[in-house]
Coordinates of N, CA and C in Angstrom, one line a residue:
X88 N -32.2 125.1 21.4 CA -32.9 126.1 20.7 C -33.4 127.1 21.7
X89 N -33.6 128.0 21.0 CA -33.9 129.2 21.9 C -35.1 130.2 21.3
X90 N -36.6 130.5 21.9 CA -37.3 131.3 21.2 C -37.6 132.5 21.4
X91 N -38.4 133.6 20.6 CA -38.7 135.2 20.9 C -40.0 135.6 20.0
X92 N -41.0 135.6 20.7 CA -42.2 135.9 19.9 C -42.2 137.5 20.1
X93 N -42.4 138.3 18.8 CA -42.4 139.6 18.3 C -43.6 139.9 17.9
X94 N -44.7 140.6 18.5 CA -46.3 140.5 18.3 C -46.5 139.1 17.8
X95 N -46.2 139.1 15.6 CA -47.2 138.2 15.2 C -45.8 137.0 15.2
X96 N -45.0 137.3 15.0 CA -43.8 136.5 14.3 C -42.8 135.9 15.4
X97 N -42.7 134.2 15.5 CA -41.9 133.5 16.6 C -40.7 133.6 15.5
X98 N -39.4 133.4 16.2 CA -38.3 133.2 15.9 C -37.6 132.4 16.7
X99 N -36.8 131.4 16.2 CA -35.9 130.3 16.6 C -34.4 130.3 16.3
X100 N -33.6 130.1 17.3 CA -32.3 129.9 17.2 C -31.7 129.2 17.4
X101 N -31.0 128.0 17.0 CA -29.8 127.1 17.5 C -29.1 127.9 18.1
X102 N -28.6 127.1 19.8 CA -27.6 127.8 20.3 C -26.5 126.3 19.9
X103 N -26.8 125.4 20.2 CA -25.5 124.3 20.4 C -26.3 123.2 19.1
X104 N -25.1 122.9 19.0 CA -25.5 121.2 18.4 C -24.0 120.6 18.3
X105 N -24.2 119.4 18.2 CA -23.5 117.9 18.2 C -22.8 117.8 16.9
X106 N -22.3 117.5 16.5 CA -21.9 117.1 15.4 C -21.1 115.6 15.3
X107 N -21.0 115.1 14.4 CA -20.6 113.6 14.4 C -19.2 113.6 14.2
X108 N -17.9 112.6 14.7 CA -16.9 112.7 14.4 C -17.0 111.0 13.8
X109 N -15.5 111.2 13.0 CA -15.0 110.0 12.4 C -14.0 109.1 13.0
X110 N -14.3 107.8 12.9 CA -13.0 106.8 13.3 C -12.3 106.7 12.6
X111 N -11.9 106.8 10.9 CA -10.9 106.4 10.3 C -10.3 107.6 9.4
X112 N -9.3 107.9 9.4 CA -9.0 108.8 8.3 C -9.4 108.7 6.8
X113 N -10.2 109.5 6.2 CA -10.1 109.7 4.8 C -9.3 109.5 4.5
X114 N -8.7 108.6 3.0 CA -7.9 109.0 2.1 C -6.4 108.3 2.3
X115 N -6.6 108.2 3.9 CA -5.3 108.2 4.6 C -4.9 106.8 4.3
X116 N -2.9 106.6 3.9 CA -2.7 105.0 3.9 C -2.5 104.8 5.6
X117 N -2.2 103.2 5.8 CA -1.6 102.8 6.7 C -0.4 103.3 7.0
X118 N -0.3 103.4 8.4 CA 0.9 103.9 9.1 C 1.2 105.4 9.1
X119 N -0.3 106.3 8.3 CA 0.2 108.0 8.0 C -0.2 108.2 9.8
X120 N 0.1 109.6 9.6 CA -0.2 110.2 10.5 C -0.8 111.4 10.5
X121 N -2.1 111.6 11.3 CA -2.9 112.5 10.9 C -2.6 114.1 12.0
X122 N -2.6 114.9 11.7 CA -2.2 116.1 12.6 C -3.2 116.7 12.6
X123 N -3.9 117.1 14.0 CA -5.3 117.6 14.0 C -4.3 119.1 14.1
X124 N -5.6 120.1 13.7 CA -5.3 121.5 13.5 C -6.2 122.1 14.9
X125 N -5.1 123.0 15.3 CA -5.8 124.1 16.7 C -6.9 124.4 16.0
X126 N -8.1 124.6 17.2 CA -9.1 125.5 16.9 C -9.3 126.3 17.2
X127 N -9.9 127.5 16.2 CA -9.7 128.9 16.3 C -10.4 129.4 17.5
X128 N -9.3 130.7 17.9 CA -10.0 131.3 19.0 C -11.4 131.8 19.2
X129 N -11.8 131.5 20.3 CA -13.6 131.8 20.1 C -13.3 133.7 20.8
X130 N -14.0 134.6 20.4 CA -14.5 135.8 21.2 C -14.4 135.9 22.2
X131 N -14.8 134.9 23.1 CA -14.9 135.0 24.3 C -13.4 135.1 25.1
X132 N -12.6 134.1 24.4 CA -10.8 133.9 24.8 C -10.5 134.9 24.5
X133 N -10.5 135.7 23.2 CA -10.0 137.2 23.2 C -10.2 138.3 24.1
X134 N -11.3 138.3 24.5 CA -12.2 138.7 25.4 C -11.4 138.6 26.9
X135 N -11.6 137.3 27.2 CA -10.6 137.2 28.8 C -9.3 137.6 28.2
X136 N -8.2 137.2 27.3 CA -7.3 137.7 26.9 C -6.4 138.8 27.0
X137 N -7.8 139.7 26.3 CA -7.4 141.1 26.1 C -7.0 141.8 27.4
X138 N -6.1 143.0 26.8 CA -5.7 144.0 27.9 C -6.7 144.7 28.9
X139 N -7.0 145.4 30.0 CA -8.0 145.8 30.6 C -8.3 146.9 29.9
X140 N -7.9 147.8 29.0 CA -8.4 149.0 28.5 C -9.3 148.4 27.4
X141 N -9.0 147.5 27.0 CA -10.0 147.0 25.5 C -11.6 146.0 26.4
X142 N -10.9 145.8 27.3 CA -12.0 144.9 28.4 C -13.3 146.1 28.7
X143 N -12.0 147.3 29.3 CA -13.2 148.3 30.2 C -14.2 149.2 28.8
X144 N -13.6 149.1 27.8 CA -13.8 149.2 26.6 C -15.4 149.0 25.8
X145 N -14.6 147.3 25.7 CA -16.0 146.4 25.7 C -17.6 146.9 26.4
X146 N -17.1 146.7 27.8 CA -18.1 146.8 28.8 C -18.7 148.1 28.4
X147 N -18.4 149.2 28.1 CA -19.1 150.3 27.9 C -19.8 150.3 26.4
X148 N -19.4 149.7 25.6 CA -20.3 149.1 24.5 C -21.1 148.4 24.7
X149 N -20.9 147.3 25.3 CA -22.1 146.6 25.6 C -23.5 147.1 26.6
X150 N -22.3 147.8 27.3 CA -23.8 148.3 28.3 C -24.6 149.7 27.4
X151 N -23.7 150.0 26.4 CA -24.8 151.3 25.0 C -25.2 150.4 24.6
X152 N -25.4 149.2 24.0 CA -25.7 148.6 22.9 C -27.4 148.1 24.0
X153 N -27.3 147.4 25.1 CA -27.8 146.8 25.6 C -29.1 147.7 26.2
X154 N -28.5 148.9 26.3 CA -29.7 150.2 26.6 C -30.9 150.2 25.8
X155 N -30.7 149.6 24.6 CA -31.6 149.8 23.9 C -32.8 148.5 24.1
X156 N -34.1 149.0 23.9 CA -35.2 148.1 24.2 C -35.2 147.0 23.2
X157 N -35.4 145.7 24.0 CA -35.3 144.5 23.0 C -34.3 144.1 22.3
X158 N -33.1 144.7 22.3 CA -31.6 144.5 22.3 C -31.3 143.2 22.8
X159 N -31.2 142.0 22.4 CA -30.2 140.8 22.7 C -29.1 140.8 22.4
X160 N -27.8 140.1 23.3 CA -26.8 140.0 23.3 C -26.3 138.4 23.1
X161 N -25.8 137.6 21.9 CA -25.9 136.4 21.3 C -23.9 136.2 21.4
X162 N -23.7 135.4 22.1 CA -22.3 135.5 21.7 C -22.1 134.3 20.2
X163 N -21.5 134.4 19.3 CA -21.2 133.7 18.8 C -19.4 133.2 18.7
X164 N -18.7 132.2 17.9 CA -17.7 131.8 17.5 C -16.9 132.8 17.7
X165 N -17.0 133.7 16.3 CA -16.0 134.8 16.0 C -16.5 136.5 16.5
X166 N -18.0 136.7 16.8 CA -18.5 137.5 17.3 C -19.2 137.4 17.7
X167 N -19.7 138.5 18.7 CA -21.0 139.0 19.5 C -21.7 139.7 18.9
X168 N -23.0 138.9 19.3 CA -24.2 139.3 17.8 C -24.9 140.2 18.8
X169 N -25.6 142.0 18.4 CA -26.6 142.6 19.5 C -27.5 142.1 18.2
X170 N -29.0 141.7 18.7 CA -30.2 141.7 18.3 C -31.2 142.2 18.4
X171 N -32.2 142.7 17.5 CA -33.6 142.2 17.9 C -34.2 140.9 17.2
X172 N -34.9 141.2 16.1 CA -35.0 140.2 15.1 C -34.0 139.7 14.5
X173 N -33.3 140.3 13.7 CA -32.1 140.5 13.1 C -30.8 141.0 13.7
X174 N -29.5 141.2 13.1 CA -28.0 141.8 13.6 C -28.2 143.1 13.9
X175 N -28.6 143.7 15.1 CA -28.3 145.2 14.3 C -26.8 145.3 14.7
X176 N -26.3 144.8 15.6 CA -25.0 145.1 15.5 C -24.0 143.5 16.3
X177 N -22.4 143.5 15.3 CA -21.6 143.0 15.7 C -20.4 143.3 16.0
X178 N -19.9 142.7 17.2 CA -18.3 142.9 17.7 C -17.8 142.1 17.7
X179 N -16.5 142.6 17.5 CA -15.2 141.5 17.4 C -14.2 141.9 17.9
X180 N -13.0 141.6 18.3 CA -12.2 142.0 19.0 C -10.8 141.8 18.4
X181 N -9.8 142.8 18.6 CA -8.8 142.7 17.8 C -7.5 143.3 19.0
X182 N -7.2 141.9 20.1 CA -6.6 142.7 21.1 C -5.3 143.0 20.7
X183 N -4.5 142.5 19.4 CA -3.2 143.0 19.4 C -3.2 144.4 18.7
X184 N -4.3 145.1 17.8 CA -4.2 146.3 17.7 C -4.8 147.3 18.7
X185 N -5.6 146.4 20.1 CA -6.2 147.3 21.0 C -7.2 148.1 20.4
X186 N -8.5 146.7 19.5 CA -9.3 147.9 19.0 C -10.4 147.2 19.3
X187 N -11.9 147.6 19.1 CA -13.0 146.6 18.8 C -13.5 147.0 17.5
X188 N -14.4 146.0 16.6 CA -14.5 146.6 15.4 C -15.8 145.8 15.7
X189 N -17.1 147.2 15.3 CA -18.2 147.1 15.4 C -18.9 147.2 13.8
X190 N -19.7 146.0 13.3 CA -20.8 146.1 12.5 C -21.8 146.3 12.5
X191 N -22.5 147.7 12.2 CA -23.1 148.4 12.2 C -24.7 148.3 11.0
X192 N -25.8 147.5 11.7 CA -26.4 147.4 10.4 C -27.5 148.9 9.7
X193 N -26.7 149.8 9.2 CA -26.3 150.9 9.0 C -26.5 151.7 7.6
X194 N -27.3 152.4 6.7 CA -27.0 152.8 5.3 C -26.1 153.8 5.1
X195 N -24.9 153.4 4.4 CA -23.9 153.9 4.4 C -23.7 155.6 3.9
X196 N -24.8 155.8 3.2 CA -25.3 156.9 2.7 C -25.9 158.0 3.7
X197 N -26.2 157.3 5.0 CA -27.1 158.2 5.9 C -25.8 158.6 7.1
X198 N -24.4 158.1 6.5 CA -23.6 158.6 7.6 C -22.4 159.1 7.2
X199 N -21.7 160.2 7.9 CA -20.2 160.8 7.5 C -19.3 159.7 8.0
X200 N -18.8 159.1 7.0 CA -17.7 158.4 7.0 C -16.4 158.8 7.3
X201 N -15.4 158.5 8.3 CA -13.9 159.2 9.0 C -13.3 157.9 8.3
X202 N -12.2 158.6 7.7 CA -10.9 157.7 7.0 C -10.3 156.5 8.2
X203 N -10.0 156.0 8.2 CA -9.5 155.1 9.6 C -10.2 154.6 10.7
X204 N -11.9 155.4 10.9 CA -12.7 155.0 12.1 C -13.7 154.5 11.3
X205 N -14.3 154.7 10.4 CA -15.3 154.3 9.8 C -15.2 154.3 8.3
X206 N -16.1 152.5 7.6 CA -16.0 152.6 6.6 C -17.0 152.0 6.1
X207 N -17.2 152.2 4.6 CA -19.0 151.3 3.7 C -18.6 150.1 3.7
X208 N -19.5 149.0 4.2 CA -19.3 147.7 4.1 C -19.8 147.2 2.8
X209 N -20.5 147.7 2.1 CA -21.5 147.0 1.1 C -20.6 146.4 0.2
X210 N -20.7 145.5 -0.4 CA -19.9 144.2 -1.3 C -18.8 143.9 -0.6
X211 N -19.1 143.9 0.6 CA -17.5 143.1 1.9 C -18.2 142.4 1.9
X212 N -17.7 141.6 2.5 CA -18.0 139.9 3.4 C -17.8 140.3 4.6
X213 N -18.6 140.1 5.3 CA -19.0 140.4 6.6 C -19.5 139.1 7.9
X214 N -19.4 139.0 8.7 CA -19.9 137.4 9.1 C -21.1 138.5 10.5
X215 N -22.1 138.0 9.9 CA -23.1 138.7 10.8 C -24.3 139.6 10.4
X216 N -23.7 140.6 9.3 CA -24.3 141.5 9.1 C -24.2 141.9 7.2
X217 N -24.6 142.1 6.3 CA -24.2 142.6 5.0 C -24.2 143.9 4.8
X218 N -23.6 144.1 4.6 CA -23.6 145.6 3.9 C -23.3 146.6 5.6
X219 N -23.9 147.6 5.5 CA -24.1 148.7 6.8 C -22.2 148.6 6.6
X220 N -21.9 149.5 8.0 CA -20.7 150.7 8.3 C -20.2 149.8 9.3
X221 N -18.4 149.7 9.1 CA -17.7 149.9 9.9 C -17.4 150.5 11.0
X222 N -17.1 150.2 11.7 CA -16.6 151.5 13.1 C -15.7 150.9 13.6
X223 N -14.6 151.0 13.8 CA -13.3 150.6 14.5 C -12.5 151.5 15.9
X224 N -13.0 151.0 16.8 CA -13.0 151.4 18.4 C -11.9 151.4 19.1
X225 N -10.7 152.2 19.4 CA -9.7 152.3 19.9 C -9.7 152.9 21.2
X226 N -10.7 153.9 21.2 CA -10.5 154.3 22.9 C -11.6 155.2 23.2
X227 N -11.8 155.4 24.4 CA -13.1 156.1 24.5 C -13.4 157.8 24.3
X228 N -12.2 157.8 23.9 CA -12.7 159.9 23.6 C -13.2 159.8 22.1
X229 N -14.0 160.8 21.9 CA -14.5 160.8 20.7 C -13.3 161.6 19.6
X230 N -13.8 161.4 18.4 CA -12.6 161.6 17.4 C -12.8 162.8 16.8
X231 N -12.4 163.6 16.2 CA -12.2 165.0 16.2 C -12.2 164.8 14.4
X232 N -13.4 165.6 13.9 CA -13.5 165.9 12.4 C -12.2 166.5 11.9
X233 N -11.6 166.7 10.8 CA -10.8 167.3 10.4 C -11.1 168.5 9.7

């Protein structure tokens, strides 16, 4: 566990825990055979993975993201969580289209939305964040209104 007192209000996080495994197969007769399933790639594997332009990429987001005062950086499973109290933003990595896709905890109404770079999350499923704006990161020049 991990803590952050905010003036009045402490906050706690699980970073690791244990979980129990089983000796016998469920369900299973004698003589079956059980085929365990790969575990999904964590962020981080994508991360060393990825090509150096999506790497040097990264790095320059993280170091904007991190600028900001009281900004934590949380890695999780499938993303990297930035904080304060809450998500304000998440990344994920997507090295075979060479993109990053950032969630943005964002009102969708307070921003100009670009067809293909940015889009309204609200009623998506999101793992991190609800609702707020897409942004999908391909390279570092800025994108040109139409």
């Amino acid at each position: 566990m991990t803590y952050r007192v905010f003036e009045d209000v402490l906050t706690l996080q699980l970073i690791a825990s244990a979980g129990g495994t089983r000796t016998s197969p469920r369900g299973g007769t004698s003589g079956s055979v059980r085929v365990a399933s790969a575990a999904p790639k964590s962020v981080q594997q994508y991360l060393d993975e990825a090509p150096e332009e999506l790497k040097e990429l990264y790095a320059d987001l993280d170091e904007l993201l991190l600028a900001h005062r009281d900004v934590l950086k949380e890695p999780q499973l499938h993303y990297i969580a930035y904080r304060r109290i809450n998500n304000v933003a998440t990344v994920r990595l997507q090295p075979r289209n060479r993109r990053l896709v950032v969630n943005l905890k964002l009102d969708p109404d307070t921003v100009k939305l670009y067809d293909g770079f940015s889009r309204d999350m609200r009623g998506v499923g999101v793992l991190g964040i609800r609702g707020g704006v897409e942004v999908r990161i391909g390279s570092p020049r800025p994108i040109s209104p139409p």
